């Protein structure tokens, strides 16, 4: 079974600075999808960014980018120019190509200091 | 974008009663919906996969007779917590996808408190 590991329970960043959240996963599959979701205090799950495993190019969405290392099974999220509104729980998630369900990491709580 | 509506957002019930939670895809057809449970300060744990017109697939350790899932239409799935106990108190979140390989869209969640 696939597992997703987020080794940083909490992270803190100064407003306007950059922070990187770590995620590793374990799988024997070659085709899959990786995601980062944000969960603010409202508990709504918000998709931040996704990456298809067959794509070598790292996904980027405005201030959010990933460092996808397929061989190392690593999928870190970089948040540039951090804003107060970025404060939330961040979950890394894995979904195989053939299955529908999604497996989540334990989450990283990000605090943004003004 | 795709919207998933979950109702109610909060519910308090007495021990021994049943509670139904609805998950609706508002602007797309969802052949598959997923039900997750989230304990405080923990991650989302998949409970079951709900397929329209067929029986739900439950994850190991999830009691199917306690957590009844019905997916009678392409836009609605329901989770019924039967004979609720205080340990069932949790945050329940549904999700759905519109087309294959698209990201999941999540509902706003339901906070269930069993007294």
PDB file of C-alpha atoms in Angstrom:
ATOM      1  CA  UNK A   1       0.000   0.000   0.000  1.00  0.00           C
ATOM      2  CA  UNK A   2       1.111   3.503  -0.691  1.00  0.00           C
ATOM      3  CA  UNK A   3       2.179   5.660   2.222  1.00  0.00           C
ATOM      4  CA  UNK A   4       2.772   9.367   2.415  1.00  0.00           C
ATOM      5  CA  UNK A   5       5.111  10.862   5.004  1.00  0.00           C
ATOM      6  CA  UNK A   6       5.326  14.453   6.108  1.00  0.00           C
ATOM      7  CA  UNK A   7       8.139  14.693   8.612  1.00  0.00           C
ATOM      8  CA  UNK A   8       7.487  18.268   9.696  1.00  0.00           C
ATOM      9  CA  UNK A   9       4.490  18.544  12.030  1.00  0.00           C
ATOM     10  CA  UNK A  10       4.962  22.315  12.240  1.00  0.00           C
ATOM     11  CA  UNK A  11       6.780  24.959  10.257  1.00  0.00           C
ATOM     12  CA  UNK A  12       7.087  28.688  10.649  1.00  0.00           C
ATOM     13  CA  UNK A  13       8.008  31.382   8.146  1.00  0.00           C
ATOM     14  CA  UNK A  14       8.341  35.134   8.218  1.00  0.00           C
ATOM     15  CA  UNK A  15       5.967  37.037   6.015  1.00  0.00           C
ATOM     16  CA  UNK A  16       7.424  37.621   2.519  1.00  0.00           C
ATOM     17  CA  UNK A  17      10.008  34.904   2.939  1.00  0.00           C
ATOM     18  CA  UNK A  18      10.187  31.435   1.434  1.00  0.00           C
ATOM     19  CA  UNK A  19       9.424  28.127   3.090  1.00  0.00           C
ATOM     20  CA  UNK A  20       9.670  24.536   1.913  1.00  0.00           C
ATOM     21  CA  UNK A  21       7.441  21.749   3.164  1.00  0.00           C
ATOM     22  CA  UNK A  22       8.699  18.193   2.808  1.00  0.00           C
ATOM     23  CA  UNK A  23       6.875  15.111   1.630  1.00  0.00           C
ATOM     24  CA  UNK A  24       8.044  11.634   0.769  1.00  0.00           C
ATOM     25  CA  UNK A  25       6.019   8.689  -0.389  1.00  0.00           C
ATOM     26  CA  UNK A  26       6.373   5.020  -0.926  1.00  0.00           C
ATOM     27  CA  UNK A  27       5.006   3.242  -3.974  1.00  0.00           C
ATOM     28  CA  UNK A  28       5.856   0.524  -6.425  1.00  0.00           C
ATOM     29  CA  UNK A  29       3.822   2.150  -9.168  1.00  0.00           C
ATOM     30  CA  UNK A  30       5.279   4.174 -11.996  1.00  0.00           C
ATOM     31  CA  UNK A  31       2.230   6.206 -12.899  1.00  0.00           C
ATOM     32  CA  UNK A  32       0.540   8.298 -10.254  1.00  0.00           C
ATOM     33  CA  UNK A  33      -0.423  11.778  -9.147  1.00  0.00           C
ATOM     34  CA  UNK A  34       0.786  13.900  -6.281  1.00  0.00           C
ATOM     35  CA  UNK A  35      -1.017  16.799  -4.684  1.00  0.00           C
ATOM     36  CA  UNK A  36      -0.641  19.450  -2.054  1.00  0.00           C
ATOM     37  CA  UNK A  37      -3.826  20.522  -0.297  1.00  0.00           C
ATOM     38  CA  UNK A  38      -4.274  23.408   2.080  1.00  0.00           C
ATOM     39  CA  UNK A  39      -6.703  23.226   4.983  1.00  0.00           C
ATOM     40  CA  UNK A  40      -7.307  26.577   6.705  1.00  0.00           C
ATOM     41  CA  UNK A  41      -9.182  26.862  10.013  1.00  0.00           C
ATOM     42  CA  UNK A  42     -12.442  26.656   8.081  1.00  0.00           C
ATOM     43  CA  UNK A  43     -11.488  22.990   7.421  1.00  0.00           C
ATOM     44  CA  UNK A  44     -12.178  23.379   3.701  1.00  0.00           C
ATOM     45  CA  UNK A  45      -9.698  21.360   1.649  1.00  0.00           C
ATOM     46  CA  UNK A  46      -8.196  23.538  -1.063  1.00  0.00           C
ATOM     47  CA  UNK A  47      -6.069  22.179  -3.872  1.00  0.00           C
ATOM     48  CA  UNK A  48      -2.786  24.047  -4.044  1.00  0.00           C
ATOM     49  CA  UNK A  49      -0.892  22.202  -6.744  1.00  0.00           C
ATOM     50  CA  UNK A  50      -0.732  18.855  -8.503  1.00  0.00           C
ATOM     51  CA  UNK A  51       1.962  16.899 -10.282  1.00  0.00           C
ATOM     52  CA  UNK A  52       1.675  14.032 -12.708  1.00  0.00           C
ATOM     53  CA  UNK A  53       4.449  11.509 -12.153  1.00  0.00           C
ATOM     54  CA  UNK A  54       5.129  11.108 -15.862  1.00  0.00           C
ATOM     55  CA  UNK A  55       5.975  14.793 -16.171  1.00  0.00           C
ATOM     56  CA  UNK A  56       9.564  15.683 -15.421  1.00  0.00           C
ATOM     57  CA  UNK A  57       8.876  19.379 -15.209  1.00  0.00           C
ATOM     58  CA  UNK A  58       8.028  20.618 -11.753  1.00  0.00           C
ATOM     59  CA  UNK A  59       4.544  22.085 -11.400  1.00  0.00           C
ATOM     60  CA  UNK A  60       4.184  25.763 -10.572  1.00  0.00           C
ATOM     61  CA  UNK A  61       1.166  27.799  -9.514  1.00  0.00           C
ATOM     62  CA  UNK A  62       2.019  31.439  -8.901  1.00  0.00           C
ATOM     63  CA  UNK A  63       3.901  31.544  -5.562  1.00  0.00           C
ATOM     64  CA  UNK A  64       3.679  27.780  -5.125  1.00  0.00           C
ATOM     65  CA  UNK A  65       6.054  25.345  -6.750  1.00  0.00           C
ATOM     66  CA  UNK A  66       7.132  21.794  -6.182  1.00  0.00           C
ATOM     67  CA  UNK A  67      10.401  19.926  -6.310  1.00  0.00           C
ATOM     68  CA  UNK A  68       9.441  16.509  -7.616  1.00  0.00           C
ATOM     69  CA  UNK A  69      12.194  13.916  -7.359  1.00  0.00           C
ATOM     70  CA  UNK A  70      10.694  10.710  -8.689  1.00  0.00           C
ATOM     71  CA  UNK A  71      13.674   8.477  -8.038  1.00  0.00           C
ATOM     72  CA  UNK A  72      13.903   9.691  -4.476  1.00  0.00           C
ATOM     73  CA  UNK A  73      10.097   9.634  -4.099  1.00  0.00           C
ATOM     74  CA  UNK A  74      10.140  13.147  -2.808  1.00  0.00           C
ATOM     75  CA  UNK A  75       7.614  15.894  -3.434  1.00  0.00           C
ATOM     76  CA  UNK A  76       8.324  19.115  -1.567  1.00  0.00           C
ATOM     77  CA  UNK A  77       6.278  22.296  -1.726  1.00  0.00           C
ATOM     78  CA  UNK A  78       7.927  25.690  -1.880  1.00  0.00           C
ATOM     79  CA  UNK A  79       5.938  28.768  -0.957  1.00  0.00           C
ATOM     80  CA  UNK A  80       7.551  32.006  -2.051  1.00  0.00           C
ATOM     81  CA  UNK A  81       6.751  35.472  -0.737  1.00  0.00           C
ATOM     82  CA  UNK A  82       4.726  33.964   2.100  1.00  0.00           C
ATOM     83  CA  UNK A  83       1.540  35.751   3.039  1.00  0.00           C
ATOM     84  CA  UNK A  84      -0.472  35.716   6.232  1.00  0.00           C
ATOM     85  CA  UNK A  85      -3.247  33.938   4.362  1.00  0.00           C
ATOM     86  CA  UNK A  86      -0.935  31.031   3.671  1.00  0.00           C
ATOM     87  CA  UNK A  87      -1.156  29.971   7.301  1.00  0.00           C
ATOM     88  CA  UNK A  88      -2.915  26.602   7.364  1.00  0.00           C
ATOM     89  CA  UNK A  89      -2.437  22.869   7.532  1.00  0.00           C
ATOM     90  CA  UNK A  90      -0.822  21.506   4.400  1.00  0.00           C
ATOM     91  CA  UNK A  91      -1.384  17.944   3.330  1.00  0.00           C
ATOM     92  CA  UNK A  92       0.618  16.041   0.777  1.00  0.00           C
ATOM     93  CA  UNK A  93      -1.422  13.422  -1.057  1.00  0.00           C
ATOM     94  CA  UNK A  94      -0.876  10.520  -3.422  1.00  0.00           C
ATOM     95  CA  UNK A  95      -3.224   8.963  -5.898  1.00  0.00           C
ATOM     96  CA  UNK A  96      -2.338   6.104  -8.183  1.00  0.00           C
ATOM     97  CA  UNK A  97      -3.272   6.239 -11.829  1.00  0.00           C
ATOM     98  CA  UNK A  98      -5.607   3.274 -11.656  1.00  0.00           C
ATOM     99  CA  UNK A  99      -7.242   3.871  -8.326  1.00  0.00           C
ATOM    100  CA  UNK A 100      -9.599   6.626  -7.389  1.00  0.00           C
ATOM    101  CA  UNK A 101      -8.846   7.168  -3.745  1.00  0.00           C
ATOM    102  CA  UNK A 102      -6.292   9.521  -2.338  1.00  0.00           C
ATOM    103  CA  UNK A 103      -3.856   8.901   0.508  1.00  0.00           C
ATOM    104  CA  UNK A 104      -2.837  11.784   2.696  1.00  0.00           C
ATOM    105  CA  UNK A 105       0.201  12.534   4.785  1.00  0.00           C
ATOM    106  CA  UNK A 106      -0.120  13.546   8.420  1.00  0.00           C
ATOM    107  CA  UNK A 107       0.047  17.221   7.561  1.00  0.00           C
ATOM    108  CA  UNK A 108       2.279  20.185   8.340  1.00  0.00           C
ATOM    109  CA  UNK A 109       0.949  23.173  10.211  1.00  0.00           C
ATOM    110  CA  UNK A 110       2.374  26.336   8.692  1.00  0.00           C
ATOM    111  CA  UNK A 111       2.505  29.532  10.709  1.00  0.00           C
ATOM    112  CA  UNK A 112       3.260  32.829   9.006  1.00  0.00           C
ATOM    113  CA  UNK A 113       4.718  35.519  11.237  1.00  0.00           C
ATOM    114  CA  UNK A 114       4.015  39.151  10.402  1.00  0.00           C
TER     115      UNK A 114
ATOM    116  CA  UNK B   1     -15.033  25.326 -10.844  1.00  0.00           C
ATOM    117  CA  UNK B   2     -16.506  22.119  -9.529  1.00  0.00           C
ATOM    118  CA  UNK B   3     -18.402  22.549  -6.282  1.00  0.00           C
ATOM    119  CA  UNK B   4     -19.201  19.933  -3.691  1.00  0.00           C
ATOM    120  CA  UNK B   5     -21.792  20.777  -1.072  1.00  0.00           C
ATOM    121  CA  UNK B   6     -21.909  18.913   2.212  1.00  0.00           C
ATOM    122  CA  UNK B   7     -24.767  19.165   4.677  1.00  0.00           C
ATOM    123  CA  UNK B   8     -25.073  19.660   7.571  1.00  0.00           C
ATOM    124  CA  UNK B   9     -21.911  21.497   8.543  1.00  0.00           C
ATOM    125  CA  UNK B  10     -22.471  20.733  12.214  1.00  0.00           C
ATOM    126  CA  UNK B  11     -24.680  18.243  13.968  1.00  0.00           C
ATOM    127  CA  UNK B  12     -25.112  17.220  17.576  1.00  0.00           C
ATOM    128  CA  UNK B  13     -26.973  14.029  18.334  1.00  0.00           C
ATOM    129  CA  UNK B  14     -27.631  11.803  21.286  1.00  0.00           C
ATOM    130  CA  UNK B  15     -25.949   8.484  21.728  1.00  0.00           C
ATOM    131  CA  UNK B  16     -27.889   5.688  20.056  1.00  0.00           C
ATOM    132  CA  UNK B  17     -29.464   7.804  17.360  1.00  0.00           C
ATOM    133  CA  UNK B  18     -28.592   7.888  13.661  1.00  0.00           C
ATOM    134  CA  UNK B  19     -27.297  10.817  11.675  1.00  0.00           C
ATOM    135  CA  UNK B  20     -27.300  11.313   7.918  1.00  0.00           C
ATOM    136  CA  UNK B  21     -24.752  13.454   6.113  1.00  0.00           C
ATOM    137  CA  UNK B  22     -25.291  14.489   2.507  1.00  0.00           C
ATOM    138  CA  UNK B  23     -22.689  15.171  -0.128  1.00  0.00           C
ATOM    139  CA  UNK B  24     -23.779  16.758  -3.383  1.00  0.00           C
ATOM    140  CA  UNK B  25     -21.891  17.650  -6.527  1.00  0.00           C
ATOM    141  CA  UNK B  26     -23.557  20.855  -7.624  1.00  0.00           C
ATOM    142  CA  UNK B  27     -22.301  21.427 -11.129  1.00  0.00           C
ATOM    143  CA  UNK B  28     -20.935  18.114 -12.267  1.00  0.00           C
ATOM    144  CA  UNK B  29     -21.760  14.445 -12.234  1.00  0.00           C
ATOM    145  CA  UNK B  30     -19.749  12.401  -9.794  1.00  0.00           C
ATOM    146  CA  UNK B  31     -19.652   8.699 -10.513  1.00  0.00           C
ATOM    147  CA  UNK B  32     -17.372   8.257  -7.533  1.00  0.00           C
ATOM    148  CA  UNK B  33     -17.409   9.952  -4.172  1.00  0.00           C
ATOM    149  CA  UNK B  34     -15.181   9.405  -1.181  1.00  0.00           C
ATOM    150  CA  UNK B  35     -15.819   9.701   2.521  1.00  0.00           C
ATOM    151  CA  UNK B  36     -13.033  10.690   4.876  1.00  0.00           C
ATOM    152  CA  UNK B  37     -12.828  11.034   8.616  1.00  0.00           C
ATOM    153  CA  UNK B  38     -10.523  13.482  10.330  1.00  0.00           C
ATOM    154  CA  UNK B  39      -9.720  13.452  14.027  1.00  0.00           C
ATOM    155  CA  UNK B  40      -8.475  16.654  15.670  1.00  0.00           C
ATOM    156  CA  UNK B  41      -5.007  17.620  14.491  1.00  0.00           C
ATOM    157  CA  UNK B  42      -4.762  14.519  12.363  1.00  0.00           C
ATOM    158  CA  UNK B  43      -4.884  13.700   8.702  1.00  0.00           C
ATOM    159  CA  UNK B  44      -7.793  12.570   6.583  1.00  0.00           C
ATOM    160  CA  UNK B  45      -8.426   8.870   6.718  1.00  0.00           C
ATOM    161  CA  UNK B  46     -10.338   7.289   3.869  1.00  0.00           C
ATOM    162  CA  UNK B  47     -13.396   5.466   5.122  1.00  0.00           C
ATOM    163  CA  UNK B  48     -15.037   4.308   1.940  1.00  0.00           C
ATOM    164  CA  UNK B  49     -15.385   4.788  -1.772  1.00  0.00           C
ATOM    165  CA  UNK B  50     -18.906   5.323  -3.014  1.00  0.00           C
ATOM    166  CA  UNK B  51     -19.813   4.398  -6.579  1.00  0.00           C
ATOM    167  CA  UNK B  52     -23.085   5.432  -8.122  1.00  0.00           C
ATOM    168  CA  UNK B  53     -25.501   2.538  -8.369  1.00  0.00           C
ATOM    169  CA  UNK B  54     -23.369   0.016  -6.550  1.00  0.00           C
ATOM    170  CA  UNK B  55     -22.263  -0.893  -3.064  1.00  0.00           C
ATOM    171  CA  UNK B  56     -19.610   1.169  -1.411  1.00  0.00           C
ATOM    172  CA  UNK B  57     -16.124  -0.164  -0.891  1.00  0.00           C
ATOM    173  CA  UNK B  58     -15.019   0.185   2.709  1.00  0.00           C
ATOM    174  CA  UNK B  59     -11.494   0.514   3.986  1.00  0.00           C
ATOM    175  CA  UNK B  60     -10.167  -2.045   6.389  1.00  0.00           C
ATOM    176  CA  UNK B  61     -11.386  -1.441   9.901  1.00  0.00           C
ATOM    177  CA  UNK B  62     -14.426   0.600   8.900  1.00  0.00           C
ATOM    178  CA  UNK B  63     -17.712  -1.009   9.915  1.00  0.00           C
ATOM    179  CA  UNK B  64     -20.008  -1.011   6.934  1.00  0.00           C
ATOM    180  CA  UNK B  65     -23.080  -1.681   9.064  1.00  0.00           C
ATOM    181  CA  UNK B  66     -22.316   1.330  11.183  1.00  0.00           C
ATOM    182  CA  UNK B  67     -21.402   3.731   8.420  1.00  0.00           C
ATOM    183  CA  UNK B  68     -24.025   3.235   5.750  1.00  0.00           C
ATOM    184  CA  UNK B  69     -23.237   4.790   2.409  1.00  0.00           C
ATOM    185  CA  UNK B  70     -25.728   5.301  -0.378  1.00  0.00           C
ATOM    186  CA  UNK B  71     -24.896   6.737  -3.783  1.00  0.00           C
ATOM    187  CA  UNK B  72     -28.239   6.640  -5.542  1.00  0.00           C
ATOM    188  CA  UNK B  73     -27.576   9.326  -8.116  1.00  0.00           C
ATOM    189  CA  UNK B  74     -24.669  10.921  -9.925  1.00  0.00           C
ATOM    190  CA  UNK B  75     -24.886  13.999  -7.748  1.00  0.00           C
ATOM    191  CA  UNK B  76     -25.658  12.685  -4.286  1.00  0.00           C
ATOM    192  CA  UNK B  77     -24.004  10.386  -1.799  1.00  0.00           C
ATOM    193  CA  UNK B  78     -25.088  10.000   1.804  1.00  0.00           C
ATOM    194  CA  UNK B  79     -23.288   8.726   4.871  1.00  0.00           C
ATOM    195  CA  UNK B  80     -25.453   7.546   7.743  1.00  0.00           C
ATOM    196  CA  UNK B  81     -23.839   6.987  11.104  1.00  0.00           C
ATOM    197  CA  UNK B  82     -26.088   4.447  12.775  1.00  0.00           C
ATOM    198  CA  UNK B  83     -26.459   4.027  16.522  1.00  0.00           C
ATOM    199  CA  UNK B  84     -23.954   6.779  17.092  1.00  0.00           C
ATOM    200  CA  UNK B  85     -21.622   6.688  20.071  1.00  0.00           C
ATOM    201  CA  UNK B  86     -19.410   9.425  21.514  1.00  0.00           C
ATOM    202  CA  UNK B  87     -16.363   7.835  19.887  1.00  0.00           C
ATOM    203  CA  UNK B  88     -17.974   8.506  16.503  1.00  0.00           C
ATOM    204  CA  UNK B  89     -17.595  12.215  17.164  1.00  0.00           C
ATOM    205  CA  UNK B  90     -15.322  13.509  14.452  1.00  0.00           C
ATOM    206  CA  UNK B  91     -15.048  15.634  11.345  1.00  0.00           C
ATOM    207  CA  UNK B  92     -16.373  13.896   8.235  1.00  0.00           C
ATOM    208  CA  UNK B  93     -15.439  15.119   4.767  1.00  0.00           C
ATOM    209  CA  UNK B  94     -16.693  13.974   1.403  1.00  0.00           C
ATOM    210  CA  UNK B  95     -15.031  14.448  -1.934  1.00  0.00           C
ATOM    211  CA  UNK B  96     -15.837  13.800  -5.554  1.00  0.00           C
ATOM    212  CA  UNK B  97     -14.292  14.050  -8.954  1.00  0.00           C
ATOM    213  CA  UNK B  98     -15.898  14.936 -12.237  1.00  0.00           C
ATOM    214  CA  UNK B  99     -13.719  13.380 -14.899  1.00  0.00           C
ATOM    215  CA  UNK B 100     -11.176  10.642 -14.623  1.00  0.00           C
ATOM    216  CA  UNK B 101      -7.810  11.709 -13.314  1.00  0.00           C
ATOM    217  CA  UNK B 102      -9.077  15.106 -12.283  1.00  0.00           C
ATOM    218  CA  UNK B 103      -8.330  16.365  -8.766  1.00  0.00           C
ATOM    219  CA  UNK B 104     -10.776  15.649  -6.013  1.00  0.00           C
ATOM    220  CA  UNK B 105     -13.156  18.386  -4.976  1.00  0.00           C
ATOM    221  CA  UNK B 106     -13.968  18.453  -1.306  1.00  0.00           C
ATOM    222  CA  UNK B 107     -17.051  19.379   0.623  1.00  0.00           C
ATOM    223  CA  UNK B 108     -16.806  21.726   3.588  1.00  0.00           C
ATOM    224  CA  UNK B 109     -17.061  18.875   6.038  1.00  0.00           C
ATOM    225  CA  UNK B 110     -19.448  17.946   8.841  1.00  0.00           C
ATOM    226  CA  UNK B 111     -18.554  18.153  12.478  1.00  0.00           C
ATOM    227  CA  UNK B 112     -20.427  15.421  14.314  1.00  0.00           C
ATOM    228  CA  UNK B 113     -20.720  15.521  18.077  1.00  0.00           C
ATOM    229  CA  UNK B 114     -22.371  12.618  19.850  1.00  0.00           C
ATOM    230  CA  UNK B 115     -23.410  13.304  23.421  1.00  0.00           C
TER     231      UNK B 115
END
